[in-house]
CSV table of C-alpha atoms in Angstrom, one decimal:
chain,number,residue,atom,x,y,z
E,15,MET,CA,18.3,7.5,-3.3
E,16,THR,CA,16.1,10.2,-1.7
E,17,ARG,CA,13.3,8.7,0.3
E,18,PHE,CA,9.9,9.7,-0.8
E,19,SER,CA,7.7,11.4,1.9
E,20,ILE,CA,5.4,14.3,2.2
E,21,PHE,CA,8.4,16.3,3.4
E,22,SER,CA,10.6,15.5,0.4
E,23,LEU,CA,7.7,16.2,-1.9
E,24,ALA,CA,7.1,19.6,-0.3
E,25,ALA,CA,10.8,20.4,-0.4
E,26,GLN,CA,11.0,19.6,-4.1
E,27,ALA,CA,7.8,21.6,-4.8
E,28,LEU,CA,9.5,24.6,-3.4
E,29,LYS,CA,12.5,24.0,-5.7
E,30,GLY,CA,10.2,23.6,-8.8
E,31,HIS,CA,10.9,19.8,-8.7
E,32,ARG,CA,14.4,20.4,-10.1
E,33,GLY,CA,16.2,18.4,-7.4
E,34,TRP,CA,14.9,14.9,-8.1
E,35,ARG,CA,17.6,12.3,-8.8
E,36,PRO,CA,17.3,9.5,-11.4
E,37,THR,CA,15.2,6.6,-10.2
E,38,TRP,CA,18.1,4.2,-10.7
E,39,ARG,CA,21.7,4.1,-11.9
E,40,ASP,CA,22.1,3.3,-15.6
E,41,ALA,CA,25.2,1.2,-15.0
E,42,ALA,CA,28.0,0.1,-17.4
E,43,PRO,CA,28.9,-3.6,-17.2
E,44,ALA,CA,31.8,-4.6,-15.0
E,45,GLU,CA,34.1,-7.5,-15.8
E,46,GLY,CA,32.4,-9.9,-13.3
E,47,TYR,CA,29.8,-10.3,-10.7
E,48,ASP,CA,28.7,-12.9,-8.1
E,49,ILE,CA,25.4,-13.3,-9.9
E,50,VAL,CA,24.1,-12.1,-13.3
E,51,ILE,CA,20.4,-12.0,-13.9
E,52,VAL,CA,19.4,-12.1,-17.6
E,53,GLY,CA,16.1,-10.2,-18.0
E,54,GLY,CA,15.3,-6.8,-16.6
E,55,GLY,CA,11.6,-7.2,-16.1
E,56,GLY,CA,9.7,-7.4,-12.9
E,57,HIS,CA,10.9,-10.9,-12.0
E,58,GLY,CA,14.6,-10.2,-12.8
E,59,LEU,CA,14.6,-6.9,-10.9
E,60,ALA,CA,12.8,-8.4,-7.9
E,61,THR,CA,15.3,-11.2,-7.8
E,62,ALA,CA,18.2,-8.7,-7.7
E,63,TYR,CA,16.5,-6.7,-5.0
E,64,TYR,CA,15.9,-9.6,-2.7
E,65,LEU,CA,19.4,-11.0,-3.3
E,66,ALA,CA,20.8,-7.7,-2.1
E,67,LYS,CA,18.3,-7.0,0.7
E,68,VAL,CA,17.6,-10.5,2.1
E,69,HIS,CA,20.8,-12.3,1.3
E,70,GLY,CA,23.3,-9.5,1.3
E,71,ILE,CA,24.6,-10.4,-2.1
E,72,ARG,CA,25.3,-7.0,-3.8
E,73,ARG,CA,27.7,-7.9,-6.6
E,74,VAL,CA,24.8,-8.5,-8.9
E,75,ALA,CA,24.0,-7.3,-12.4
E,76,VAL,CA,20.6,-7.3,-14.2
E,77,ILE,CA,21.1,-7.2,-17.9
E,78,GLU,CA,18.2,-6.2,-20.2
E,79,ARG,CA,18.3,-6.2,-24.0
E,80,GLY,CA,16.0,-3.2,-24.3
E,81,TRP,CA,14.9,-0.7,-21.6
E,82,ILE,CA,13.5,-1.3,-18.2
E,83,GLY,CA,9.8,-1.7,-18.5
E,84,GLY,CA,9.8,-2.3,-22.2
E,85,GLY,CA,9.0,-6.0,-22.2
E,86,ASN,CA,6.1,-8.0,-20.7
E,87,ALA,CA,6.2,-5.8,-17.6
E,88,GLY,CA,4.5,-3.1,-19.7
E,89,ARG,CA,2.3,-5.5,-21.6
E,90,ASN,CA,-0.1,-7.1,-19.1
E,91,THR,CA,-3.4,-6.5,-17.4
E,92,THR,CA,-2.0,-5.7,-14.0
E,93,ILE,CA,-4.1,-8.2,-12.0
E,94,ILE,CA,-2.8,-9.5,-8.6
E,95,ARG,CA,-4.5,-12.4,-6.8
E,96,SER,CA,-4.0,-15.6,-4.8
E,97,ASN,CA,-7.2,-17.5,-5.7
E,98,TYR,CA,-5.7,-20.8,-6.7
E,99,GLY,CA,-6.8,-24.3,-5.6
E,100,LEU,CA,-3.9,-26.7,-5.9
E,101,PRO,CA,-1.4,-27.3,-3.1
E,102,GLY,CA,1.6,-26.4,-5.2
E,103,ASN,CA,0.2,-23.1,-6.3
E,104,GLU,CA,-2.0,-21.6,-3.5
E,105,PRO,CA,0.8,-21.3,-0.9
E,106,PHE,CA,3.1,-19.6,-3.4
E,107,TYR,CA,0.6,-17.1,-4.7
E,108,GLU,CA,-0.6,-16.3,-1.1
E,109,PHE,CA,3.0,-15.6,-0.2
E,110,SER,CA,3.1,-13.3,-3.2
E,111,MET,CA,-0.1,-11.5,-2.1
E,112,LYS,CA,1.4,-10.9,1.3
E,113,LEU,CA,4.4,-9.3,-0.3
E,114,TRP,CA,2.2,-7.2,-2.5
E,115,GLU,CA,0.4,-5.9,0.6
E,116,GLY,CA,3.6,-4.6,2.1
E,117,LEU,CA,5.5,-3.7,-1.1
E,118,GLU,CA,5.0,0.0,-1.2
E,119,GLN,CA,6.3,0.4,2.4
E,120,ASP,CA,9.2,-2.0,1.6
E,121,LEU,CA,10.3,-0.2,-1.6
E,122,ASN,CA,9.3,3.3,-0.5
E,123,TYR,CA,7.6,3.6,-3.8
E,124,ASN,CA,4.0,3.9,-4.9
E,125,VAL,CA,3.2,0.9,-7.0
E,126,MET,CA,-0.6,1.7,-6.8
E,127,VAL,CA,-1.7,-1.6,-5.3
E,128,SER,CA,-5.6,-1.5,-5.3
E,129,GLN,CA,-7.3,-4.4,-3.5
E,130,ARG,CA,-10.8,-3.9,-4.9
E,131,GLY,CA,-11.5,-7.6,-5.1
E,132,ILE,CA,-11.8,-10.3,-7.8
E,133,LEU,CA,-15.1,-11.9,-8.7
E,134,ASN,CA,-15.1,-15.2,-10.6
E,135,LEU,CA,-18.5,-15.8,-12.0
E,136,TYR,CA,-20.0,-19.4,-12.2
E,137,HIS,CA,-22.7,-20.5,-14.6
E,138,SER,CA,-23.6,-24.1,-13.6
E,139,ASP,CA,-24.0,-26.3,-10.5
E,140,ALA,CA,-20.8,-28.1,-11.3
E,141,GLN,CA,-18.9,-24.9,-11.6
E,142,ARG,CA,-20.3,-23.7,-8.3
E,143,ASP,CA,-19.1,-26.9,-6.6
E,144,ALA,CA,-15.6,-26.5,-8.2
E,145,PHE,CA,-15.4,-22.9,-7.0
E,146,ALA,CA,-16.5,-24.0,-3.5
E,147,ARG,CA,-13.6,-26.4,-3.4
E,148,ARG,CA,-11.2,-23.7,-4.6
E,149,GLY,CA,-12.6,-21.3,-2.0
E,150,ASN,CA,-12.0,-23.8,0.7
E,151,ALA,CA,-8.4,-24.2,-0.4
E,152,MET,CA,-8.0,-20.5,-0.3
E,153,LEU,CA,-9.5,-20.3,3.2
E,154,LEU,CA,-7.1,-23.0,4.4
E,155,HIS,CA,-4.1,-20.9,3.3
E,156,GLY,CA,-5.5,-17.6,4.7
E,157,ALA,CA,-6.3,-16.1,1.3
E,158,GLY,CA,-9.9,-15.3,2.1
E,159,ALA,CA,-12.8,-16.3,-0.1
E,160,GLU,CA,-16.6,-15.9,-0.2
E,161,LEU,CA,-19.0,-17.9,-2.3
E,162,LEU,CA,-21.8,-15.6,-3.5
E,163,ASP,CA,-25.2,-16.5,-4.8
E,164,ARG,CA,-26.9,-14.8,-7.7
E,165,ASP,CA,-28.5,-12.0,-5.6
E,166,ALA,CA,-25.2,-11.1,-3.9
E,167,VAL,CA,-23.5,-10.8,-7.3
E,168,ARG,CA,-26.4,-8.7,-8.6
E,169,ASN,CA,-26.0,-6.3,-5.7
E,170,MET,CA,-22.2,-6.0,-6.5
E,171,ALA,CA,-22.5,-5.7,-10.3
E,172,PRO,CA,-26.0,-5.0,-11.4
E,173,PHE,CA,-24.8,-4.2,-15.0
E,174,LEU,CA,-24.0,-7.9,-15.7
E,175,ASN,CA,-26.3,-9.9,-18.0
E,176,PHE,CA,-28.3,-12.1,-15.6
E,177,ASP,CA,-31.0,-13.0,-18.1
E,178,SER,CA,-28.9,-14.9,-20.7
E,179,ALA,CA,-30.3,-18.4,-21.3
E,180,ARG,CA,-26.9,-19.6,-22.7
E,181,PHE,CA,-24.7,-18.4,-19.8
E,182,PRO,CA,-26.9,-17.7,-16.8
E,183,ILE,CA,-25.0,-16.1,-14.0
E,184,MET,CA,-25.7,-18.2,-10.9
E,185,GLY,CA,-23.2,-16.6,-8.5
E,186,GLY,CA,-19.5,-16.1,-8.1
E,187,LEU,CA,-16.4,-16.7,-6.0
E,188,LEU,CA,-15.1,-13.5,-4.4
E,189,HIS,CA,-11.5,-13.0,-3.5
E,190,PRO,CA,-11.7,-9.7,-1.6
E,191,ARG,CA,-7.9,-9.2,-1.3
E,192,GLY,CA,-7.3,-9.5,-5.0
E,193,GLY,CA,-7.1,-6.4,-7.3
E,194,THR,CA,-4.6,-4.6,-9.5
E,195,ALA,CA,-1.2,-2.8,-9.3
E,196,ARG,CA,0.5,-0.4,-11.6
E,197,HIS,CA,2.7,-2.5,-13.9
E,198,ASP,CA,5.4,0.0,-14.8
E,199,ALA,CA,5.6,1.4,-11.2
E,200,VAL,CA,6.3,-2.1,-9.9
E,201,VAL,CA,9.3,-2.4,-12.3
E,202,TRP,CA,10.6,1.1,-11.5
E,203,GLY,CA,10.2,0.5,-7.8
E,204,TYR,CA,12.2,-2.7,-7.8
E,205,ALA,CA,14.8,-1.1,-10.1
E,206,ARG,CA,15.2,1.8,-7.7
E,207,GLY,CA,15.4,-0.4,-4.7
E,208,ALA,CA,18.0,-2.8,-6.2
E,209,SER,CA,20.1,0.1,-7.6
E,210,ASP,CA,20.1,1.7,-4.2
E,211,LEU,CA,21.5,-1.5,-2.7
E,212,GLY,CA,24.4,-1.6,-5.2
E,213,VAL,CA,23.0,-3.7,-8.0
E,214,ASP,CA,24.1,-2.8,-11.5
E,215,ILE,CA,21.2,-2.4,-13.9
E,216,ILE,CA,22.5,-2.6,-17.5
E,217,GLN,CA,20.1,-1.6,-20.3
E,218,ASN,CA,20.5,-2.2,-24.0
E,219,CYS,CA,22.6,-5.3,-23.4
E,220,GLU,CA,21.5,-8.4,-25.2
E,221,VAL,CA,22.8,-11.9,-24.4
E,222,LYS,CA,24.4,-13.6,-27.4
E,223,GLY,CA,25.7,-16.7,-25.6
E,224,PHE,CA,27.1,-18.2,-22.4
E,225,LEU,CA,30.7,-18.4,-21.2
E,226,CYS,CA,31.6,-22.0,-20.1
E,227,ASP,CA,34.6,-23.6,-18.5
E,228,ALA,CA,36.2,-26.9,-19.5
E,229,SER,CA,33.6,-28.9,-17.6
E,230,GLY,CA,30.7,-27.2,-19.4
E,231,ALA,CA,29.6,-25.1,-16.4
E,232,VAL,CA,28.4,-21.6,-17.1
E,233,THR,CA,30.8,-18.9,-15.9
E,234,GLY,CA,29.2,-15.8,-17.5
E,235,VAL,CA,27.4,-14.4,-20.5
E,236,GLU,CA,28.5,-13.0,-23.8
E,237,THR,CA,26.6,-9.8,-24.6
E,238,THR,CA,26.5,-7.0,-27.2
E,239,ARG,CA,28.4,-5.0,-24.6
E,240,GLY,CA,31.1,-7.6,-24.1
E,241,ALA,CA,31.7,-10.6,-21.9
E,242,ILE,CA,30.5,-10.5,-18.3
E,243,CYS,CA,31.8,-13.2,-15.9
E,244,ALA,CA,29.6,-14.5,-13.1
E,245,GLY,CA,29.6,-17.1,-10.4
E,246,LYS,CA,26.0,-18.0,-11.2
E,247,VAL,CA,23.6,-16.9,-14.0
E,248,GLY,CA,19.9,-16.7,-13.6
E,249,MET,CA,17.5,-16.6,-16.6
E,250,SER,CA,14.3,-14.6,-16.1
E,251,VAL,CA,13.3,-13.7,-19.6
E,252,ALA,CA,9.6,-14.7,-19.8
E,253,GLY,CA,8.5,-15.6,-23.3
E,254,HIS,CA,12.1,-15.9,-24.5
E,255,SER,CA,13.1,-18.6,-22.0
E,256,SER,CA,13.4,-21.3,-24.7
E,257,ALA,CA,15.5,-19.1,-27.0
E,258,VAL,CA,17.9,-18.1,-24.3
E,259,ALA,CA,18.1,-21.6,-22.8
E,260,ALA,CA,18.9,-23.0,-26.3
E,261,MET,CA,22.2,-21.0,-26.3
E,262,ALA,CA,23.2,-23.3,-23.4
E,263,GLY,CA,22.0,-26.4,-25.3
E,264,LEU,CA,18.8,-26.8,-23.3
E,265,ARG,CA,15.4,-27.7,-24.5
E,266,LEU,CA,12.7,-26.6,-22.1
E,267,PRO,CA,9.2,-27.9,-21.6
E,268,ILE,CA,7.9,-24.5,-22.7
E,269,GLU,CA,6.1,-23.0,-25.7
E,270,SER,CA,6.0,-19.3,-26.4
E,271,HIS,CA,2.7,-17.7,-27.4
E,272,VAL,CA,1.3,-14.2,-27.7
E,273,LEU,CA,-1.3,-13.1,-25.1
E,274,GLN,CA,-3.4,-10.1,-26.2
E,275,ALA,CA,-4.9,-7.4,-24.0
E,276,PHE,CA,-7.2,-4.5,-24.8
E,277,VAL,CA,-8.2,-1.1,-23.3
E,278,THR,CA,-11.2,1.1,-24.1
E,279,GLU,CA,-11.6,4.8,-24.0
E,280,GLY,CA,-11.8,6.4,-20.6
E,281,LEU,CA,-15.2,6.0,-18.9
E,282,LYS,CA,-16.8,6.9,-15.6
E,283,PRO,CA,-16.2,4.3,-12.8
E,284,VAL,CA,-18.4,1.3,-13.5
E,285,ILE,CA,-16.3,-1.9,-12.7
E,286,PRO,CA,-16.0,-2.3,-9.0
E,287,GLY,CA,-12.9,-4.6,-9.1
E,288,VAL,CA,-11.9,-7.5,-11.4
E,289,ILE,CA,-14.6,-9.7,-12.9
E,290,THR,CA,-14.0,-12.9,-14.8
E,291,PHE,CA,-16.4,-14.9,-17.1
E,292,GLY,CA,-16.8,-18.5,-16.0
E,293,ALA,CA,-18.1,-19.9,-19.3
E,294,GLY,CA,-15.1,-18.6,-21.3
E,295,HIS,CA,-11.8,-17.0,-20.8
E,296,PHE,CA,-12.5,-13.3,-20.3
E,297,TYR,CA,-11.4,-10.9,-17.5
E,298,ILE,CA,-11.9,-7.2,-17.1
E,299,SER,CA,-11.1,-4.4,-14.7
E,300,GLN,CA,-11.0,-0.6,-14.9
E,301,SER,CA,-7.9,1.5,-14.8
E,302,ASP,CA,-7.3,4.6,-12.8
E,303,LYS,CA,-7.7,6.6,-16.1
E,304,GLY,CA,-11.1,5.0,-16.7
E,305,GLY,CA,-10.3,2.6,-19.5
E,306,LEU,CA,-11.8,-0.9,-19.3
E,307,VAL,CA,-8.8,-3.3,-19.4
E,308,PHE,CA,-9.6,-6.8,-20.5
E,309,GLY,CA,-8.1,-10.0,-22.1
E,310,GLY,CA,-8.7,-13.7,-22.7
E,311,ASP,CA,-6.9,-16.7,-24.1
E,312,ILE,CA,-3.5,-16.9,-25.8
E,313,ASP,CA,-3.3,-17.1,-29.6
E,314,GLY,CA,-3.1,-20.8,-30.5
E,315,TYR,CA,0.2,-20.9,-32.3
E,316,ASN,CA,3.9,-20.5,-31.3
E,317,THR,CA,5.3,-17.1,-31.9
E,318,TYR,CA,7.7,-14.5,-30.6
E,319,ALA,CA,5.7,-11.6,-32.2
E,320,GLN,CA,4.1,-9.0,-29.9
E,321,ARG,CA,1.0,-8.9,-32.0
E,322,GLY,CA,-2.0,-11.2,-32.2
E,323,ASN,CA,-4.7,-12.3,-34.7
E,324,MET,CA,-8.3,-11.4,-35.2
E,325,PRO,CA,-10.0,-14.7,-34.1
E,326,VAL,CA,-8.8,-14.2,-30.6
E,327,VAL,CA,-9.9,-10.5,-30.7
E,328,GLU,CA,-13.3,-11.8,-31.7
E,329,ASP,CA,-13.4,-14.4,-29.0
E,330,VAL,CA,-12.4,-12.0,-26.2
E,331,CYS,CA,-15.0,-9.4,-27.3
E,332,GLU,CA,-17.7,-12.2,-27.5
E,333,GLY,CA,-16.8,-13.1,-23.9
E,334,GLY,CA,-17.2,-9.5,-22.8
E,335,MET,CA,-20.5,-9.1,-24.6
E,336,ALA,CA,-21.8,-12.4,-23.1
E,337,ILE,CA,-21.6,-11.1,-19.5
E,338,MET,CA,-22.0,-7.3,-20.0
E,339,PRO,CA,-23.5,-6.3,-23.3
E,340,MET,CA,-23.0,-2.6,-22.5
E,341,ILE,CA,-19.3,-3.1,-23.3
E,342,GLY,CA,-20.3,-3.1,-27.0
E,343,ARG,CA,-20.9,0.6,-26.8
E,344,ALA,CA,-17.3,1.4,-25.6
E,345,ARG,CA,-14.7,2.3,-28.2
E,346,LEU,CA,-11.6,0.3,-28.2
E,347,LEU,CA,-8.6,2.6,-27.7
E,348,ARG,CA,-5.6,0.2,-28.2
E,349,SER,CA,-4.5,-3.4,-27.9
E,350,TRP,CA,-1.2,-5.1,-27.5
E,351,GLY,CA,0.5,-8.5,-27.2
E,352,GLY,CA,3.0,-9.9,-24.8
E,353,VAL,CA,5.0,-13.1,-25.4
E,354,VAL,CA,4.4,-15.6,-22.6
E,355,ASP,CA,6.2,-18.8,-21.9
E,356,MET,CA,3.5,-21.5,-21.5
E,357,SER,CA,4.7,-24.6,-19.5
E,358,MET,CA,3.1,-27.9,-20.2
E,359,ASP,CA,1.1,-28.1,-17.0
E,360,GLY,CA,0.2,-24.4,-16.7
E,361,SER,CA,2.5,-23.8,-13.7
E,362,PRO,CA,6.0,-22.2,-13.4
E,363,ILE,CA,9.5,-23.5,-13.1
E,364,ILE,CA,12.0,-22.1,-10.5
E,365,ASP,CA,14.9,-24.5,-10.5
E,366,ARG,CA,18.6,-25.0,-11.3
E,367,THR,CA,19.0,-26.3,-14.8
E,368,PRO,CA,21.1,-29.4,-15.8
E,369,VAL,CA,23.9,-27.0,-16.8
E,370,GLU,CA,26.0,-26.2,-13.8
E,371,GLY,CA,25.8,-22.5,-12.8
E,372,LEU,CA,22.7,-21.8,-14.8
E,373,TYR,CA,19.3,-21.3,-13.1
E,374,LEU,CA,15.8,-20.7,-14.6
E,375,ASN,CA,12.7,-18.7,-13.5
E,376,GLY,CA,10.1,-19.2,-16.2
E,377,GLY,CA,7.0,-20.9,-17.5
E,378,TRP,CA,4.7,-18.4,-15.9
E,379,CYS,CA,1.8,-18.7,-18.5
E,380,TYR,CA,-0.9,-16.3,-17.5
E,381,GLY,CA,0.4,-15.7,-14.0
E,382,GLY,CA,3.7,-13.8,-14.3
E,383,PHE,CA,2.7,-10.3,-13.1
E,384,LYS,CA,0.8,-11.4,-10.0
E,385,ALA,CA,3.8,-13.6,-9.0
E,386,THR,CA,6.4,-10.8,-9.3
E,387,PRO,CA,7.3,-10.4,-5.6
E,388,ALA,CA,7.2,-14.1,-4.7
E,389,ALA,CA,9.0,-15.1,-7.9
E,390,GLY,CA,11.8,-12.7,-7.1
E,391,ARG,CA,12.0,-13.7,-3.5
E,392,CYS,CA,12.1,-17.5,-4.3
E,393,PHE,CA,14.5,-17.2,-7.2
E,394,ALA,CA,16.8,-15.1,-5.1
E,395,HIS,CA,16.7,-17.8,-2.4
E,396,LEU,CA,17.5,-20.5,-4.9
E,397,LEU,CA,20.4,-18.5,-6.3
E,398,ALA,CA,21.8,-17.6,-2.9
E,399,THR,CA,21.4,-20.9,-1.1
E,400,GLY,CA,21.2,-23.5,-3.9
E,401,ALA,CA,18.0,-24.9,-2.4
E,402,PRO,CA,14.4,-24.1,-3.4
E,403,HIS,CA,12.3,-21.8,-1.2
E,404,ASP,CA,9.7,-23.6,0.8
E,405,THR,CA,6.8,-22.1,-1.1
E,406,ALA,CA,8.3,-22.9,-4.5
E,407,ALA,CA,9.5,-26.4,-3.8
E,408,ALA,CA,6.9,-27.9,-6.2
E,409,TYR,CA,8.1,-25.7,-9.1
E,410,ARG,CA,11.0,-28.0,-10.1
E,411,PHE,CA,11.9,-29.6,-13.4
E,412,ASP,CA,11.6,-33.1,-12.1
E,413,ARG,CA,7.8,-32.9,-11.6
E,414,PHE,CA,7.4,-33.6,-15.3
E,415,GLU,CA,9.6,-36.8,-15.0
E,416,ARG,CA,7.9,-37.9,-11.8
E,417,GLY,CA,4.3,-37.2,-13.0
E,418,TYR,CA,3.6,-34.6,-10.3
E,419,LEU,CA,2.1,-32.0,-12.6
E,420,ILE,CA,0.5,-28.9,-11.1
E,421,ASP,CA,-2.3,-28.7,-13.8
E,422,GLU,CA,-4.3,-25.8,-12.4
E,423,LYS,CA,-5.2,-25.0,-16.0
E,424,GLY,CA,-4.2,-26.6,-19.3
E,425,ALA,CA,-1.6,-24.2,-20.8
E,426,GLY,CA,0.2,-24.8,-24.1
E,427,ALA,CA,-1.8,-25.2,-27.4
E,428,GLN,CA,0.0,-28.5,-28.2
E,429,PRO,CA,1.6,-29.9,-25.0
E,430,ASN,CA,4.4,-32.4,-25.9
E,431,LEU,CA,5.2,-34.3,-22.8
E,432,HIS,CA,7.7,-36.8,-24.1
C-alpha cells in the first residue's frame, strides 16, 4: 500500500486524488490457511495484523459475515482508557493504552487518538476511598492518576451540577492519558495493515459450521462461500460468541445483551474530555463533529437485536441530567445499539477452548473497543504459540472453575455460575 505522508498527499492533490489505491484487498477465500479468524471487527483484524507482523504468520484469513466496520466496531462510544483496579485487568489495559499511543505510527494511518483525559466523578466518602485505591493501582502500573477534590473538578468542568443534594459532586479520579479514538478508522487501519502483510480479508462470508476430523478437532469452517480449511480457528465475534461457539458444541459463560449509545446535534466545544457519573452508569464525551456522545447500562434482557428499549433510554438521560442539567436542552440526533457478550464476572476470555484447534477471544462486556490493540496482540500470541500472553494470563476459562473471578464490575443481568 502507498504510505501516507505529506508528500503522498501533495502528490495526490496534484493528480486530483485519482491515484489512491483501495485501503485493503477484498479477497476471495482460498482452500486453506494456517489460521482463520472468524470476525472482521477491530479485534479480529488486529489479531490478523499482529499474527503477520509480530509472528510472521501470513497465511491468515479474516472472515466477516457483513462488511468491515459494520458490526460493533461502528456501534460504540470510542472511549480508550486504562483506569482499572484489579491485578488481572490493569496490566492488560495499560498494555493496550501503550499500543494506542503508538498505533498511528505503527499502522501509518490516522486513527484520531485524542488523549483528552477521563474524569470519574465521586459522590461520597466511600466512593472517594474506592477511587483512591483504584488510582494507586493505576500508579503502580504506570497508567497515571490524580485524585481531584471538588474545587479542582469545578475548575475543569464548571458546567457540572455541584449543588445537587441527591448526588453532590465531591471530586473525581482523573486519568489524564485516557480519551477517545475514531472507531471506524481503527478498523480500516488494521484492515489496511493486515492486507498489506498478505492477510486475506473476506467480506460477506458467514460461518455456518465447523469442519472437524475424526477426533473432533476443528480443521476449518463451513461458510456461505464454501469450506475453508485451517490449522487453527480463532473466534472473535463479540456479542455472537455464544451462537458461533454453539456450532462447535460449546456452551460459554456468556450472555448477549444490547448496549445503547446516543449522540446529540453538533454543539460548540464544551466537554473537555470524557466524564462519568459516579452515582449511576452514565458517560459522555464530545465528538470531533461537536455531538455529545453518551451511554449507560446494558438492557437487562438477553437479545441479539441491535436496538434497545425505552427504560434504558430514560435511565441514561436521567444520569446525564443529574450531573449536567444543560444537556436537557440538546436535541438527540440518533441512537444505536450494539450486541455485547457479557461474561459472568465482567472480564474477558482469551483462551483455547475444550475443542482442539478452536480458540476464543470474547466476553468483553463494556470494554471491547478500548482493548482492541492488546486483545489483538494477545490473541495473536495465543494462536501463534499456544500459550497465553503474559498480560492476558488471567483471562482463561479455568478461572470460573477455580474461583479466581476478576469481578471489576458485575456484568450479566442474571449470572448463572453453575
